[in-house]
Amino acid sequence: MRTLTATSQNSILVTWVKAFGRALDAAGCDGPALLAQVGFNLKDLGGPDARCPLTKTHLLWQVALEATGDPAFGVKLAKYFTHTTFHALGYGLSASSTLKEAFERIQRYSHVVSDAVSYRFERCGAEYHFYMEPAIELPIESIDALVGTHLRMCRSLIGRDFAPLAVELRRPRPLVLDDFERLWRAPLRFEADYNRLRFDCESMERILDSGNPELARLSDAVSARYLARIERDNIEARVRAVLAHRLRHSEPSQEEVAEALNVSARTLQRKLGECATSFKEILDETRHALALVYLSDPHHSVADVTHLLGFSCSSAFTRAFRRWTGHSPTDWRSGSARSPRATTSAVVSTTSAAALLAAAERNH
């Protein structure tokens, strides 16, 4: 299994960790002992509002897969989630008037549970498509768990026999498909361009008997208050994570980053203003920090780094690098222009070292 790295700011509800423990118990393992092995003490995890860093859950996946020997553990994990696992969002989903409304609610409030994945839900002709794109790199089994969770939600609302038109995943094809086919009951496609669930319009738009608009509104209000509280502390880190991922393709606009974070560009600007910073400042700082990481790797040429940082040409990168350090990239790399750790210390103080290393690994 490929274990990947999250930043220290990325988090998830501890109720998810507790569900993980129940799944390990059901698999015949000692759940509490395995949780303790990676630093989780069930007695000290806290209440339903408490969160824990995703860096720990990455290790938990590795330990769980080794202990169970089950490559389909992620598929089965969804069974152990309850409404309360997802804070107020769980009740909002249960009270949704249609499956379409439920998926729109997930897109809007998913960060109540975790900021590791961004969702996009849209109509495409005679279908609805639900995209699941990690904002950071994640174990492939965590996406398996998400697929199972969303399908179980659908079946709890519309009926046990419900099936999507297709499940499409970026992950490699599993060696054994039995559990994937048995639990998902849908056409499967692996090594796809997207992590995507495809649904028919009639099922998505059908009015549900279980819908309760008043309860849904109350749940949304609780979710919005909770999000406002936790996002005050990590909006900068989330912007940096999106930039580190997307810069290697081109320079993303503020509007594109806002869309990835499921907020409007105006809201993002306001939130960053409340943190006494701006999108332009974070973009510049992130590029500066990543440039030092990439140039420290001899496998990357200056032309490579130019591309990885989203600059249109090498001259634009060189001008920016001179502004940051007073030297050209070539001189800095040669070592003649470096003062020991002076350049990097100023940037690493504002950018998570873990995020930089993860970004470097993605582009190595």
Coordinates of C-alpha atoms in Angstrom, one line a residue:
M1 CA 0.0 0.0 0.0
R2 CA 1.2 3.5 -0.8
T3 CA 1.1 5.7 2.3
L4 CA 1.0 9.4 1.6
T5 CA 1.4 12.5 3.7
A6 CA -1.1 15.1 4.9
T7 CA -0.2 18.4 6.5
S8 CA -0.5 19.0 10.2
Q9 CA -3.5 21.4 9.6
N10 CA -5.7 18.8 7.8
S11 CA -8.1 17.2 10.2
I12 CA -11.0 14.8 10.6
L13 CA -13.7 14.3 13.2
V14 CA -12.7 11.8 15.9
T15 CA -16.0 10.0 15.5
W16 CA -14.5 8.7 12.2
V17 CA -11.6 7.2 14.2
K18 CA -14.0 5.6 16.6
A19 CA -15.9 4.0 13.7
F20 CA -12.5 2.8 12.4
G21 CA -12.0 1.0 15.7
R22 CA -15.4 -0.7 15.5
A23 CA -14.5 -2.0 12.0
L24 CA -11.2 -3.4 13.3
D25 CA -13.0 -5.2 16.1
A26 CA -15.4 -6.7 13.6
A27 CA -12.5 -7.9 11.5
G28 CA -11.3 -9.9 14.5
C29 CA -8.5 -7.4 15.5
D30 CA -8.0 -5.6 18.8
G31 CA -9.3 -2.2 17.7
P32 CA -8.3 -0.2 20.8
A33 CA -4.8 -1.7 20.7
L34 CA -4.3 -0.8 17.1
L35 CA -5.6 2.7 17.6
A36 CA -3.2 3.1 20.5
Q37 CA -0.4 1.9 18.3
V38 CA -0.7 5.0 16.2
G39 CA -1.4 7.3 19.1
F40 CA -5.2 7.2 19.6
N41 CA -6.5 6.5 23.1
L42 CA -10.2 6.0 22.9
K43 CA -10.7 7.4 26.4
D44 CA -9.0 10.7 25.4
L45 CA -10.3 11.3 21.9
G46 CA -13.0 13.7 23.1
G47 CA -16.6 14.4 22.2
P48 CA -18.4 14.6 18.9
D49 CA -17.0 18.0 18.1
A50 CA -13.4 17.0 18.6
R51 CA -11.0 16.6 15.6
C52 CA -7.7 14.9 15.1
P53 CA -4.9 15.4 12.5
L54 CA -5.0 13.4 9.3
T55 CA -1.3 12.6 9.6
K56 CA -2.3 10.1 12.2
T57 CA -5.1 8.5 10.2
H58 CA -2.7 7.8 7.3
L59 CA -0.7 5.6 9.6
L60 CA -3.9 4.1 10.9
W61 CA -4.7 2.9 7.4
Q62 CA -1.4 1.3 7.1
V63 CA -1.6 -0.5 10.4
A64 CA -5.2 -1.6 9.8
L65 CA -4.4 -3.1 6.4
E66 CA -1.4 -5.0 7.7
A67 CA -3.5 -6.3 10.7
T68 CA -6.5 -7.4 8.7
G69 CA -4.8 -8.5 5.6
D70 CA -7.9 -7.3 3.8
P71 CA -7.4 -5.1 0.7
A72 CA -11.2 -4.4 0.7
F73 CA -11.1 -3.1 4.3
G74 CA -12.0 0.4 3.0
V75 CA -15.0 -0.9 1.2
K76 CA -16.3 -2.5 4.4
L77 CA -15.5 0.4 6.7
A78 CA -18.6 2.3 5.5
K79 CA -20.8 -0.1 7.4
Y80 CA -19.6 1.2 10.7
F81 CA -20.4 4.8 10.1
T82 CA -23.6 6.2 11.7
H83 CA -25.4 9.5 11.5
T84 CA -23.5 10.9 14.4
T85 CA -20.2 10.0 12.8
F86 CA -20.7 13.0 10.5
H87 CA -21.8 15.6 13.1
A88 CA -24.9 17.7 12.1
L89 CA -24.2 16.8 8.4
G90 CA -25.4 13.3 9.0
Y91 CA -28.8 14.5 10.2
G92 CA -29.0 17.0 7.3
L93 CA -28.4 14.1 4.8
S94 CA -31.1 12.0 6.4
A95 CA -33.6 14.8 6.3
S96 CA -32.9 15.7 2.6
S97 CA -36.0 15.8 0.3
T98 CA -34.1 14.3 -2.6
L99 CA -30.9 12.5 -3.2
K100 CA -29.9 15.5 -5.3
E101 CA -30.4 17.7 -2.3
A102 CA -28.3 15.3 -0.2
F103 CA -25.4 15.4 -2.5
E104 CA -25.6 19.2 -2.7
R105 CA -25.4 19.2 1.0
I106 CA -22.3 17.0 1.0
Q107 CA -20.7 19.4 -1.5
R108 CA -21.5 22.4 0.7
Y109 CA -20.7 21.0 4.2
S110 CA -18.3 18.1 3.7
H111 CA -15.5 19.9 5.6
V112 CA -17.5 19.4 8.7
V113 CA -16.2 15.9 8.6
S114 CA -12.8 16.5 7.0
D115 CA -11.0 18.9 4.7
A116 CA -9.1 16.0 2.9
V117 CA -11.5 15.8 0.0
S118 CA -13.4 18.3 -2.2
Y119 CA -16.6 17.3 -3.9
R120 CA -18.4 18.5 -7.0
F121 CA -21.9 17.5 -8.0
E122 CA -23.4 18.5 -11.3
R123 CA -25.9 17.5 -13.9
C124 CA -24.5 16.2 -17.2
G125 CA -27.2 15.5 -19.8
A126 CA -29.4 12.7 -18.5
E127 CA -27.1 11.9 -15.6
Y128 CA -25.8 13.5 -12.4
H129 CA -22.1 13.2 -11.7
F130 CA -20.5 13.3 -8.2
Y131 CA -16.8 13.9 -8.2
M132 CA -14.5 13.1 -5.2
E133 CA -11.1 14.7 -5.5
P134 CA -8.6 14.6 -2.7
A135 CA -7.3 18.1 -1.7
I136 CA -4.2 16.3 -0.4
E137 CA -2.8 12.9 -1.3
L138 CA -4.7 10.0 0.4
P139 CA -4.5 6.2 0.7
I140 CA -6.6 4.7 -2.1
E141 CA -8.6 2.8 0.5
S142 CA -9.9 6.0 2.0
I143 CA -11.6 6.7 -1.4
D144 CA -13.1 3.2 -1.3
A145 CA -14.6 4.0 2.1
L146 CA -16.1 7.2 0.7
V147 CA -17.7 5.4 -2.2
G148 CA -19.2 2.9 0.2
T149 CA -20.4 5.6 2.6
H150 CA -22.2 7.6 -0.2
L151 CA -23.8 4.4 -1.6
R152 CA -25.1 3.4 1.8
M153 CA -26.5 6.8 2.3
C154 CA -28.4 6.5 -1.0
R155 CA -29.8 3.1 -0.1
S156 CA -30.9 4.2 3.3
L157 CA -32.9 7.1 1.7
I158 CA -34.3 5.6 -1.5
G159 CA -34.2 1.8 -1.0
R160 CA -31.8 -1.1 -0.5
D161 CA -31.9 -2.1 -4.2
F162 CA -30.6 1.3 -5.4
A163 CA -27.5 1.2 -7.6
P164 CA -25.6 4.0 -9.4
L165 CA -25.0 3.9 -13.1
A166 CA -21.3 3.5 -12.6
V167 CA -18.5 3.8 -10.1
E168 CA -15.3 5.2 -11.7
L169 CA -12.1 5.4 -9.7
R170 CA -8.5 6.6 -10.4
R171 CA -7.1 3.7 -8.3
P172 CA -5.6 0.5 -9.8
R173 CA -7.9 -2.4 -10.3
P174 CA -8.0 -4.6 -7.2
L175 CA -6.6 -8.1 -7.5
V176 CA -9.8 -9.5 -6.0
L177 CA -13.1 -7.8 -6.9
D178 CA -15.6 -9.9 -4.9
D179 CA -16.2 -7.5 -2.1
F180 CA -16.2 -4.4 -4.3
E181 CA -18.9 -6.0 -6.6
R182 CA -20.9 -7.5 -3.7
L183 CA -21.1 -4.3 -1.6
W184 CA -21.2 -1.6 -4.3
R185 CA -23.5 -3.5 -6.8
A186 CA -22.6 -1.3 -9.7
P187 CA -20.5 -1.3 -12.9
L188 CA -16.9 -0.6 -11.9
R189 CA -14.2 1.1 -13.8
F190 CA -10.7 1.5 -12.4
E191 CA -7.7 3.6 -13.6
A192 CA -10.3 6.2 -14.7
D193 CA -9.8 9.9 -15.2
Y194 CA -11.8 10.8 -12.2
N195 CA -13.1 9.5 -8.9
R196 CA -16.7 9.7 -9.8
L197 CA -20.2 8.3 -9.1
R198 CA -22.7 8.5 -12.0
F199 CA -26.4 8.5 -11.2
D200 CA -29.6 8.6 -13.3
C201 CA -31.7 11.8 -13.0
E202 CA -34.9 10.2 -12.0
S203 CA -33.4 8.6 -8.8
M204 CA -31.6 11.8 -7.9
E205 CA -34.7 14.0 -8.3
R206 CA -37.4 11.7 -6.8
I207 CA -39.1 13.2 -3.7
L208 CA -38.2 11.1 -0.6
D209 CA -40.8 10.2 2.0
S210 CA -38.2 10.7 4.7
G211 CA -37.6 14.3 3.7
N212 CA -37.9 16.9 6.5
P213 CA -37.1 20.4 5.4
E214 CA -37.3 22.0 8.8
L215 CA -34.8 19.4 10.3
A216 CA -32.6 19.9 7.3
R217 CA -32.5 23.6 7.8
L218 CA -31.6 23.2 11.5
S219 CA -28.8 20.8 10.6
D220 CA -27.5 23.1 8.0
A221 CA -27.4 25.9 10.6
V222 CA -25.4 23.8 13.0
S223 CA -23.0 22.7 10.2
A224 CA -22.5 26.3 9.1
R225 CA -21.6 27.4 12.6
Y226 CA -19.2 24.5 13.2
L227 CA -17.5 25.1 9.8
A228 CA -17.1 28.8 10.6
R229 CA -15.4 27.9 13.8
I230 CA -12.9 25.4 12.5
E231 CA -12.1 27.2 9.2
R232 CA -11.0 30.4 10.9
D233 CA -7.9 28.4 11.9
N234 CA -7.0 26.6 8.7
I235 CA -8.2 28.6 5.6
E236 CA -4.6 29.6 4.9
A237 CA -3.3 26.0 5.1
R238 CA -6.1 24.8 2.8
V239 CA -5.3 27.5 0.2
R240 CA -1.6 26.5 0.3
A241 CA -2.5 22.8 -0.1
V242 CA -4.6 23.5 -3.2
L243 CA -1.8 25.7 -4.6
A244 CA 0.9 23.1 -4.0
H245 CA -1.2 20.6 -5.9
R246 CA -2.3 22.8 -8.8
L247 CA 0.7 24.9 -9.5
R248 CA 2.4 22.1 -11.4
H249 CA -0.2 22.5 -14.2
S250 CA -0.5 26.3 -14.4
E251 CA -1.0 29.3 -12.1
P252 CA -4.5 28.8 -10.6
S253 CA -6.7 31.9 -10.2
Q254 CA -8.3 32.9 -6.9
E255 CA -11.6 31.9 -8.4
E256 CA -10.3 28.4 -9.2
V257 CA -8.9 27.9 -5.7
A258 CA -12.1 29.1 -4.2
E259 CA -14.1 26.6 -6.3
A260 CA -11.8 23.8 -5.1
L261 CA -12.5 24.9 -1.5
N262 CA -16.3 25.0 -2.2
V263 CA -16.5 28.8 -1.4
S264 CA -17.0 31.8 -3.5
A265 CA -14.1 34.0 -4.5
R266 CA -15.5 36.8 -2.5
T267 CA -15.8 34.6 0.6
L268 CA -12.3 33.4 0.2
Q269 CA -11.0 36.9 -0.1
R270 CA -12.9 37.9 3.0
K271 CA -11.7 34.9 5.0
L272 CA -8.1 35.6 4.0
G273 CA -8.5 39.3 4.9
E274 CA -9.6 38.3 8.4
C275 CA -6.3 36.4 8.6
A276 CA -4.4 39.6 7.6
T277 CA -3.3 38.1 4.3
S278 CA -4.4 37.8 0.7
F279 CA -4.5 35.2 -2.1
K280 CA -1.6 37.0 -3.9
E281 CA 0.6 36.9 -0.8
I282 CA -0.1 33.2 -0.1
L283 CA 0.6 32.3 -3.8
D284 CA 3.9 34.2 -3.7
E285 CA 5.0 32.6 -0.4
T286 CA 4.0 29.1 -1.5
R287 CA 6.0 29.5 -4.8
H288 CA 9.0 30.7 -2.8
A289 CA 8.9 27.8 -0.4
L290 CA 8.4 25.2 -3.1
A291 CA 11.1 26.7 -5.3
L292 CA 13.6 26.1 -2.5
V293 CA 12.4 22.5 -2.1
Y294 CA 12.5 21.7 -5.8
L295 CA 15.9 23.4 -6.4
S296 CA 17.4 21.4 -3.6
D297 CA 16.6 18.2 -5.6
P298 CA 19.2 17.7 -8.3
H299 CA 16.7 15.8 -10.4
H300 CA 14.8 19.0 -11.2
S301 CA 16.2 21.4 -13.8
V302 CA 15.5 25.1 -13.6
A303 CA 13.1 24.5 -16.5
D304 CA 11.3 21.8 -14.5
V305 CA 10.9 24.0 -11.5
T306 CA 9.5 26.8 -13.7
H307 CA 6.8 24.4 -14.9
L308 CA 6.2 23.0 -11.4
L309 CA 5.6 26.4 -10.0
G310 CA 3.2 27.4 -12.8
F311 CA 5.3 30.2 -14.3
S312 CA 4.8 30.9 -18.0
C313 CA 8.6 31.1 -18.7
S314 CA 12.0 30.7 -17.1
S315 CA 12.6 34.5 -17.1
A316 CA 9.5 35.1 -15.1
F317 CA 10.6 32.5 -12.5
T318 CA 14.1 34.0 -12.4
R319 CA 12.8 37.5 -11.8
A320 CA 10.6 36.2 -8.9
F321 CA 13.5 34.1 -7.4
R322 CA 15.8 37.2 -7.5
R323 CA 13.1 39.1 -5.7
W324 CA 12.8 36.4 -3.0
T325 CA 16.5 35.7 -2.5
G326 CA 18.6 38.3 -4.3
H327 CA 20.1 35.6 -6.5
S328 CA 19.3 33.6 -9.6
P329 CA 18.1 30.0 -9.3
T330 CA 21.3 28.7 -10.8
D331 CA 23.5 30.6 -8.4
W332 CA 21.4 29.6 -5.4
R333 CA 21.5 25.9 -6.5
S334 CA 25.3 26.1 -6.9
G335 CA 25.5 27.0 -3.2
S336 CA 27.6 30.1 -3.7
A337 CA 24.6 32.3 -3.0
R338 CA 23.3 30.5 0.0
S339 CA 23.7 31.5 3.6
P340 CA 23.1 28.5 5.8
R341 CA 19.4 28.0 6.3
A342 CA 18.7 31.7 6.2
T343 CA 16.5 31.6 3.2
T344 CA 14.5 28.5 4.1
S345 CA 13.8 29.4 7.7
A346 CA 11.8 32.5 6.8
V347 CA 9.5 30.6 4.5
V348 CA 9.1 27.4 6.4
S349 CA 7.9 29.4 9.4
T350 CA 4.9 30.3 7.3
T351 CA 4.4 27.1 5.3
S352 CA 4.1 23.6 6.7
A353 CA 7.2 21.6 6.1
A354 CA 5.1 18.5 5.7
A355 CA 3.0 20.2 3.0
L356 CA 6.2 21.1 1.1
L357 CA 7.6 17.6 1.3
A358 CA 4.3 16.1 0.2
A359 CA 4.2 18.5 -2.8
A360 CA 7.8 17.6 -3.7
E361 CA 7.0 13.9 -3.6
R362 CA 4.0 14.4 -5.8
N363 CA 6.2 16.0 -8.5
H364 CA 9.4 14.0 -8.1

